[in-house]
PDB file of C-alpha atoms in Angstrom:
ATOM      1  CA  MET A  84      76.739 119.662 106.026  1.00  0.00           C
ATOM      2  CA  ARG A  85      77.572 122.208 103.362  1.00  0.00           C
ATOM      3  CA  THR A  86      75.536 122.504 100.235  1.00  0.00           C
ATOM      4  CA  GLY A  87      76.518 123.999  96.894  1.00  0.00           C
ATOM      5  CA  ALA A  88      75.774 127.482  98.257  1.00  0.00           C
ATOM      6  CA  LEU A  89      78.737 129.770  98.713  1.00  0.00           C
ATOM      7  CA  LEU A  90      79.686 130.698 102.234  1.00  0.00           C
ATOM      8  CA  VAL A  91      80.362 134.363 102.830  1.00  0.00           C
ATOM      9  CA  SER A  92      82.760 135.408 105.558  1.00  0.00           C
ATOM     10  CA  HIS A  93      83.193 138.794 107.147  1.00  0.00           C
ATOM     11  CA  ARG A  94      86.396 139.237 105.097  1.00  0.00           C
ATOM     12  CA  SER A  95      84.830 138.590 101.712  1.00  0.00           C
ATOM     13  CA  CYS A  96      82.021 141.056 102.474  1.00  0.00           C
ATOM     14  CA  GLY A  97      84.395 143.815 103.508  1.00  0.00           C
ATOM     15  CA  LEU A  98      83.009 143.771 107.061  1.00  0.00           C
ATOM     16  CA  PRO A  99      85.320 144.151 110.041  1.00  0.00           C
ATOM     17  CA  ALA A 100      86.109 141.035 112.029  1.00  0.00           C
ATOM     18  CA  PRO A 101      83.924 140.456 115.090  1.00  0.00           C
ATOM     19  CA  HIS A 102      85.409 142.184 118.129  1.00  0.00           C
ATOM     20  CA  ARG A 103      86.393 140.139 121.196  1.00  0.00           C
ATOM     21  CA  GLN A 104      86.791 141.847 124.516  1.00  0.00           C
ATOM     22  CA  GLU A 105      89.949 140.812 126.275  1.00  0.00           C
ATOM     23  CA  THR A 106      90.257 140.726 130.039  1.00  0.00           C
ATOM     24  CA  PRO A 107      93.636 141.220 131.776  1.00  0.00           C
ATOM     25  CA  ALA A 108      93.723 137.517 132.681  1.00  0.00           C
ATOM     26  CA  MET A 109      93.298 136.625 129.014  1.00  0.00           C
ATOM     27  CA  SER A 110      95.941 138.958 127.608  1.00  0.00           C
ATOM     28  CA  SER A 111      99.004 136.727 127.939  1.00  0.00           C
ATOM     29  CA  THR A 112      97.116 133.586 126.941  1.00  0.00           C
ATOM     30  CA  ALA A 113      95.352 135.361 124.086  1.00  0.00           C
ATOM     31  CA  THR A 114      98.644 136.690 122.766  1.00  0.00           C
ATOM     32  CA  ALA A 115     100.174 133.213 122.795  1.00  0.00           C
ATOM     33  CA  THR A 116      97.188 131.635 121.020  1.00  0.00           C
ATOM     34  CA  ALA A 117      96.101 134.451 118.704  1.00  0.00           C
ATOM     35  CA  ALA A 118      98.473 133.443 115.922  1.00  0.00           C
ATOM     36  CA  PRO A 119      97.419 129.763 115.806  1.00  0.00           C
ATOM     37  CA  GLU A 120      93.730 130.695 116.090  1.00  0.00           C
ATOM     38  CA  GLN A 121      94.070 133.170 113.234  1.00  0.00           C
ATOM     39  CA  LEU A 122      96.074 130.699 111.175  1.00  0.00           C
ATOM     40  CA  ILE A 123      93.346 128.069 111.665  1.00  0.00           C
ATOM     41  CA  ALA A 124      90.562 130.535 110.813  1.00  0.00           C
ATOM     42  CA  ASP A 125      92.379 131.758 107.698  1.00  0.00           C
ATOM     43  CA  SER A 126      93.179 128.218 106.602  1.00  0.00           C
ATOM     44  CA  ARG A 127      89.565 127.143 107.041  1.00  0.00           C
ATOM     45  CA  GLU A 128      88.467 130.053 104.872  1.00  0.00           C
ATOM     46  CA  ARG A 129      90.922 128.915 102.199  1.00  0.00           C
ATOM     47  CA  ILE A 130      89.601 125.350 102.430  1.00  0.00           C
ATOM     48  CA  ASP A 131      86.016 126.618 102.070  1.00  0.00           C
ATOM     49  CA  ALA A 132      87.009 128.609  98.981  1.00  0.00           C
ATOM     50  CA  ILE A 133      88.827 125.600  97.512  1.00  0.00           C
ATOM     51  CA  ASP A 134      85.786 123.406  98.222  1.00  0.00           C
ATOM     52  CA  ASP A 135      83.556 125.890  96.410  1.00  0.00           C
ATOM     53  CA  ARG A 136      85.871 125.786  93.383  1.00  0.00           C
ATOM     54  CA  ILE A 137      85.926 121.967  93.447  1.00  0.00           C
ATOM     55  CA  ILE A 138      82.114 121.882  93.587  1.00  0.00           C
ATOM     56  CA  GLY A 139      81.966 124.250  90.622  1.00  0.00           C
ATOM     57  CA  LEU A 140      84.392 122.089  88.644  1.00  0.00           C
ATOM     58  CA  ILE A 141      82.389 118.956  89.440  1.00  0.00           C
ATOM     59  CA  GLN A 142      79.206 120.670  88.268  1.00  0.00           C
ATOM     60  CA  GLU A 143      81.004 121.685  85.061  1.00  0.00           C
ATOM     61  CA  ARG A 144      82.231 118.106  84.592  1.00  0.00           C
ATOM     62  CA  MET A 145      78.679 116.812  85.074  1.00  0.00           C
ATOM     63  CA  ALA A 146      77.424 119.153  82.341  1.00  0.00           C
ATOM     64  CA  VAL A 147      80.176 118.118  79.902  1.00  0.00           C
ATOM     65  CA  SER A 148      79.506 114.465  80.675  1.00  0.00           C
ATOM     66  CA  ALA A 149      75.800 114.963  79.913  1.00  0.00           C
ATOM     67  CA  VAL A 150      76.703 116.413  76.503  1.00  0.00           C
ATOM     68  CA  ILE A 151      78.900 113.376  75.755  1.00  0.00           C
ATOM     69  CA  GLN A 152      76.197 110.952  76.895  1.00  0.00           C
ATOM     70  CA  ASP A 153      73.536 112.690  74.792  1.00  0.00           C
ATOM     71  CA  ALA A 154      75.794 112.582  71.712  1.00  0.00           C
ATOM     72  CA  ARG A 155      76.618 108.926  72.297  1.00  0.00           C
ATOM     73  CA  ILE A 156      72.928 107.977  72.684  1.00  0.00           C
ATOM     74  CA  ALA A 157      71.915 110.071  69.638  1.00  0.00           C
ATOM     75  CA  SER A 158      74.439 108.167  67.539  1.00  0.00           C
ATOM     76  CA  GLY A 159      73.067 104.814  68.697  1.00  0.00           C
ATOM     77  CA  GLY A 160      75.663 104.140  71.358  1.00  0.00           C
ATOM     78  CA  ARG A 161      75.410 103.439  75.045  1.00  0.00           C
ATOM     79  CA  ARG A 162      75.147 106.153  77.668  1.00  0.00           C
ATOM     80  CA  VAL A 163      78.075 104.763  79.683  1.00  0.00           C
ATOM     81  CA  HIS A 164      81.423 103.785  78.149  1.00  0.00           C
ATOM     82  CA  LEU A 165      82.996 101.336  80.611  1.00  0.00           C
ATOM     83  CA  SER A 166      86.524 101.370  79.187  1.00  0.00           C
ATOM     84  CA  ARG A 167      86.567 105.164  79.510  1.00  0.00           C
ATOM     85  CA  GLU A 168      85.434 104.852  83.124  1.00  0.00           C
ATOM     86  CA  MET A 169      88.311 102.441  83.764  1.00  0.00           C
ATOM     87  CA  GLU A 170      90.725 105.059  82.348  1.00  0.00           C
ATOM     88  CA  VAL A 171      89.279 107.667  84.715  1.00  0.00           C
ATOM     89  CA  LEU A 172      89.585 105.296  87.697  1.00  0.00           C
ATOM     90  CA  ALA A 173      93.215 104.522  86.819  1.00  0.00           C
ATOM     91  CA  HIS A 174      94.046 108.222  86.443  1.00  0.00           C
ATOM     92  CA  TRP A 175      92.644 109.115  89.868  1.00  0.00           C
ATOM     93  CA  SER A 176      94.204 106.054  91.483  1.00  0.00           C
ATOM     94  CA  ASP A 177      97.613 106.866  90.003  1.00  0.00           C
ATOM     95  CA  ALA A 178      97.376 110.440  91.277  1.00  0.00           C
ATOM     96  CA  LEU A 179      95.898 109.823  94.741  1.00  0.00           C
ATOM     97  CA  GLY A 180      96.184 106.129  95.534  1.00  0.00           C
ATOM     98  CA  LYS A 181      93.310 104.042  96.861  1.00  0.00           C
ATOM     99  CA  PRO A 182      91.322 107.063  98.138  1.00  0.00           C
ATOM    100  CA  GLY A 183      91.540 108.467  94.598  1.00  0.00           C
ATOM    101  CA  THR A 184      89.690 105.425  93.323  1.00  0.00           C
ATOM    102  CA  GLY A 185      86.870 106.108  95.781  1.00  0.00           C
ATOM    103  CA  LEU A 186      86.723 109.740  94.733  1.00  0.00           C
ATOM    104  CA  ALA A 187      86.651 108.731  91.075  1.00  0.00           C
ATOM    105  CA  MET A 188      83.828 106.255  91.708  1.00  0.00           C
ATOM    106  CA  THR A 189      81.767 109.014  93.345  1.00  0.00           C
ATOM    107  CA  LEU A 190      82.607 111.424  90.538  1.00  0.00           C
ATOM    108  CA  LEU A 191      81.592 108.894  87.891  1.00  0.00           C
ATOM    109  CA  GLU A 192      78.348 108.206  89.738  1.00  0.00           C
ATOM    110  CA  LEU A 193      77.566 111.937  89.806  1.00  0.00           C
ATOM    111  CA  CYS A 194      78.378 112.305  86.122  1.00  0.00           C
ATOM    112  CA  ARG A 195      76.372 109.333  84.878  1.00  0.00           C
ATOM    113  CA  GLY A 196      73.187 111.246  85.524  1.00  0.00           C
ATOM    114  CA  ARG A 197      69.819 109.700  86.111  1.00  0.00           C
ATOM    115  CA  VAL A 198      68.736 106.688  84.084  1.00  0.00           C
TER     116      VAL A 198
END
C-alpha cells in the first residue's frame, strides 16, 4: 500500500535504467515484448505521478475545509453543512456515476476532520 510519500524512479533521479542481460534465446522474444513492457512501465510511472498529485490536492482540500469549518464554528454554526455535502455528492455522481458518489463520500469523510 502506498502512503503519501513520493515514489522516486530511476528516471526522475537522472539515474540510468537498470541493465538486463539478454541471452540469444531471449533476443527475438525480448524484441517482441520490449515495447509493451516499456509502455506498461512508463504508464505506471505516469499513474504514480498522477496519484501523487491527487493526494496533494486532497490534502489541500482538507486544509481548506478545516478553515471553512473553523469559521463556521466561530460564527456559531455547525461544523458540517449537510446541504453543501449533498451538492458535492451530486457533482461527483454527475461526473463519474455511482463510483463518483463513493469517492465523494470518502473525500467528505476525510475533509470533515476529527470530532
